[in-house]
XYZ file of C-alpha atoms in Angstrom:
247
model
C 65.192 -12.384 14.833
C 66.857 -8.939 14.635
C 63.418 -7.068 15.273
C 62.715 -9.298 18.252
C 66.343 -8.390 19.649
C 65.777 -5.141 19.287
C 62.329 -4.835 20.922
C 64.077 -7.151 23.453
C 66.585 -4.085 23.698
C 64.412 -1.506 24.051
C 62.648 -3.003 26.709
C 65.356 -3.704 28.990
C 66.790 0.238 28.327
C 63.250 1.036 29.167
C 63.017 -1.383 32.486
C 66.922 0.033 33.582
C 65.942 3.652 33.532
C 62.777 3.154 35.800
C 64.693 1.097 37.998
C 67.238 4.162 38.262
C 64.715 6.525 39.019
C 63.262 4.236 41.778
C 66.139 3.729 43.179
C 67.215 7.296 43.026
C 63.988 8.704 44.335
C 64.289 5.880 47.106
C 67.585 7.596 47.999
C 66.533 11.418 48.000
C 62.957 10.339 49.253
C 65.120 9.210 52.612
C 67.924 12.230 52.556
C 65.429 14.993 52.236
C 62.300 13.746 53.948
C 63.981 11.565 56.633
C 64.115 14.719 58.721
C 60.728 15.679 58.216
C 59.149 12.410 59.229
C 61.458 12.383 62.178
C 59.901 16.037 63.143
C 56.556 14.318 62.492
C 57.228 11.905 64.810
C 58.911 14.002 67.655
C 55.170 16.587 67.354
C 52.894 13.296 67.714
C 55.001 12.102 70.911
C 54.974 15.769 72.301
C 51.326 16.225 71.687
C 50.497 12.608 73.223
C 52.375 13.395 75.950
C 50.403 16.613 76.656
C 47.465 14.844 76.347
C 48.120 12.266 78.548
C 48.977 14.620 81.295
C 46.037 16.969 81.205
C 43.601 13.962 81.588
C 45.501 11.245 83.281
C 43.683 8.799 81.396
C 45.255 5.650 81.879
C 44.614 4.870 78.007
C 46.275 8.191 76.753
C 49.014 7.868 78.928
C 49.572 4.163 76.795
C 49.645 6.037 73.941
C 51.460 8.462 75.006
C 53.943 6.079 75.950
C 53.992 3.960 72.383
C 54.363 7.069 70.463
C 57.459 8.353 72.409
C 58.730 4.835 71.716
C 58.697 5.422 68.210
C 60.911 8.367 68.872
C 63.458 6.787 70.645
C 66.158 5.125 69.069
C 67.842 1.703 70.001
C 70.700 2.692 72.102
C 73.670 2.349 71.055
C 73.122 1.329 67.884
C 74.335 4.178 65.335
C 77.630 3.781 67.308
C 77.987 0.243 67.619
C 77.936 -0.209 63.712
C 80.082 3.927 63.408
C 76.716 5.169 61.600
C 76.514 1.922 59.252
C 73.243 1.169 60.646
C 70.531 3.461 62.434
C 67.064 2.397 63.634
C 65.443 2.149 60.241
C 68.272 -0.605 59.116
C 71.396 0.266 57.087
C 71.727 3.455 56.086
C 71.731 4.586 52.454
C 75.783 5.400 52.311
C 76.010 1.478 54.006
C 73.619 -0.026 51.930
C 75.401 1.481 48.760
C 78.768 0.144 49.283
C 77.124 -3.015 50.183
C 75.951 -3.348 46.798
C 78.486 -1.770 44.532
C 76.283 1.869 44.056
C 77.712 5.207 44.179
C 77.822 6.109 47.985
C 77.404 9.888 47.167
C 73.473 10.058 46.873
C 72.356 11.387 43.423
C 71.850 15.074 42.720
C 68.155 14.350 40.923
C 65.834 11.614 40.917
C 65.587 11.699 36.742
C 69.207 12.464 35.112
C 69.437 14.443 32.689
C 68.139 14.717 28.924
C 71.555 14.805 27.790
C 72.778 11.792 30.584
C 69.421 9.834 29.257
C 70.427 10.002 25.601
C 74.250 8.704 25.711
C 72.867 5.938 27.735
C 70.288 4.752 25.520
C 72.943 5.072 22.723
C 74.952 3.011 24.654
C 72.814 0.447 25.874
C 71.637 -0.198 22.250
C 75.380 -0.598 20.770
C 77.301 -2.349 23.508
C 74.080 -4.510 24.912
C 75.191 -7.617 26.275
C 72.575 -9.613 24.030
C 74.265 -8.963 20.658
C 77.285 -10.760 21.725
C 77.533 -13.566 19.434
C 80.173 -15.556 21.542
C 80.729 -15.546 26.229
C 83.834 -13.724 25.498
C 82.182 -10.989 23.616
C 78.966 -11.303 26.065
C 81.872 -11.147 29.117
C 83.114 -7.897 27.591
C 79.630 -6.126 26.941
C 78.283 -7.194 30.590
C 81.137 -5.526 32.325
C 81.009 -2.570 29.869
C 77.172 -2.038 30.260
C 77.685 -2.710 34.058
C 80.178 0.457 34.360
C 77.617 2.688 31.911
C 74.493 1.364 34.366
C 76.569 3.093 37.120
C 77.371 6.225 35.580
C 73.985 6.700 34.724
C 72.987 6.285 37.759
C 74.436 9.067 38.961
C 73.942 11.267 36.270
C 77.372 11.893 35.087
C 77.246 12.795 31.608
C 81.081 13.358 31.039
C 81.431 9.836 32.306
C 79.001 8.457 29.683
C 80.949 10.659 27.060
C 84.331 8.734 28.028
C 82.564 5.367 27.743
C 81.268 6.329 24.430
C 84.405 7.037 23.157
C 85.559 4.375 24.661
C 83.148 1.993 23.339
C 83.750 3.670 19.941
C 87.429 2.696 19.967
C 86.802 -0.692 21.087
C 87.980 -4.229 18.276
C 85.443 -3.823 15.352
C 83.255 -7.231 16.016
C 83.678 -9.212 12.786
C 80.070 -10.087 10.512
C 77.740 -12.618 12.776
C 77.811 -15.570 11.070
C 74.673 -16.923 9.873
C 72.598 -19.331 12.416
C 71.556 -23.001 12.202
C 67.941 -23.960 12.791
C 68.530 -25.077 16.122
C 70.852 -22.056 16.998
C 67.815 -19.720 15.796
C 65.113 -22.010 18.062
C 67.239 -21.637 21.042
C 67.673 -17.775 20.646
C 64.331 -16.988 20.079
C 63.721 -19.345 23.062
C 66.187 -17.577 25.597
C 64.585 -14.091 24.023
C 61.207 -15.495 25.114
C 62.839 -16.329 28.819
C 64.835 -12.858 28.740
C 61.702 -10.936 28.152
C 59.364 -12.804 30.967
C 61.900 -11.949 33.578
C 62.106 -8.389 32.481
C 58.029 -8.081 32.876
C 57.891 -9.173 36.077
C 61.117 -6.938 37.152
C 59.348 -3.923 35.194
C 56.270 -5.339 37.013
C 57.755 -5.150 40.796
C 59.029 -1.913 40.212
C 55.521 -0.050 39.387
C 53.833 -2.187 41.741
C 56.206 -1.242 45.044
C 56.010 2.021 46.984
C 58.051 4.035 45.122
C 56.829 2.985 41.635
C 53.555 3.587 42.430
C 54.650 7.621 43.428
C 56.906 7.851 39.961
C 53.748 6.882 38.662
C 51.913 9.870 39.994
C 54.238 11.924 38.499
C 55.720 10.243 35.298
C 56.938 13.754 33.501
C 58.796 15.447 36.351
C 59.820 13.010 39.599
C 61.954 15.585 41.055
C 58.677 18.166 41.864
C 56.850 15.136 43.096
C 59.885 15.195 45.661
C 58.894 18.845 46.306
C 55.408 18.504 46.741
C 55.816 15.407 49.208
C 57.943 17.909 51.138
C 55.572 21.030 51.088
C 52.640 18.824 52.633
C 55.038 17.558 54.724
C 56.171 21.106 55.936
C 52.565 21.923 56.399
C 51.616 18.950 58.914
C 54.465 19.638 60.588
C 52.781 23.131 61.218
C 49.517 22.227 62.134
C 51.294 19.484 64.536
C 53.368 22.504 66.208
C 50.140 24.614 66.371
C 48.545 21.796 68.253
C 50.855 21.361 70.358
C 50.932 25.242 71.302
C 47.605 25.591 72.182
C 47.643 21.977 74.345
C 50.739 23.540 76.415
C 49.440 26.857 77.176
């Protein structure tokens, strides 16, 4: 039983930190890029536009005309909802107080070594599934729910305070030992526990930004760099078409 709460464990620490750097790149993906696409965007309308008025093709003048209309935002709507919402939906800052996140975007996409270590150390002592009572499962949710949070963000003198803090916490007394039918029903909620957590793990790789993280499993951050040098590039060869269409 201990062995299979364990791997149970593990499995979940390993599910949380993907989900943190999905999020995360999510995030950064939208605050760094966002721009870029934007520029993107603005050089196809341009060039369309161009286009359409050297040949006065009735056809590239209706392109012309859709790709401007990707440029143009609703009106009014980044001040009806005081930058809440844009075009895209709500934005990032929005959708984070929305659902309890830190509103200041992270500084990386993977936190640190150090921030990765105290979490897993901290996940595997205060995990809500070794509670042996709700009280005790009560305390450990909110607990784990505040270290989640700070490792989202990266903040490894927060996770030192909630070690500590942890640390000083009431000394659980010795689990008592379980009946039969206590013993069936854990391994039976384990069973549940762990078929929700594959198909959450299994989401995750399987959306649009798991399947990038996967590209680049060892450093996410240069992946973010890369995506913005080819990026930069287009952007480029868009503005150099665009020259030679307008002279």
């Amino acid at each position: 039983m201990q062995v299979a709460e364990q791997a149970l464990i593990e499995f979940e620490i390993a599910v949380e930190t993907f989900r943190v750097e999905v999020e995360n790149f999510s995030r950064l993906h939208h605050q760094k890029l966002g721009p870029m696409y934007t520029r993107l965007d603005e050089l196809d309308a341009l060039i369309a536009e161009a286009r359409a008025a050297r040949t006065g093709d009735p056809e590239d003048e209706r392109k012309a005309r859709e790709a401007r209309a990707v440029v143009m935002p609703m009106p009014g709507v980044d001040e009806l909802f005081h930058d809440w919402m844009d075009t895209d939906g709500l934005s990032p800052e929005a959708a984070a107080m929305l659902t309890e996140q830190p509103v200041r975007p992270p500084k990386r996409v993977r936190p640190s070594e150090e921030a990765r270590r105290l979490y897993r150390d901290l996940a595997r002592k205060a995990h809500p599934d070794l509670a042996q009572d709700e009280v005790e499962r009560q305390r450990r949710d909110e607990f784990i729910a505040r270290v989640n949070a700070a490792y989202g963000r990266g903040d490894v003198e927060l996770l030192k305070e909630l070690v500590a803090e942890w640390e000083a916490g009431p000394v659980q007394p010795p689990a008592p030992l379980s009946e039969s039918e206590e013993l069936y029903a854990r391994l039976e909620w384990l069973s549940r526990r762990k078929e929700l957590l594959t198909v959450l793990a299994k989401e995750l790789e399987d959306g649009a930004i798991g399947s990038m993280l996967r590209m680049a499993p060892d450093d996410p951050d240069q992946l973010l760099e890369d995506i913005a040098e080819q990026l930069l590039g287009e952007v480029s060869r868009r503005e150099a078409e665009l020259a030679e269409m307008v002279q």
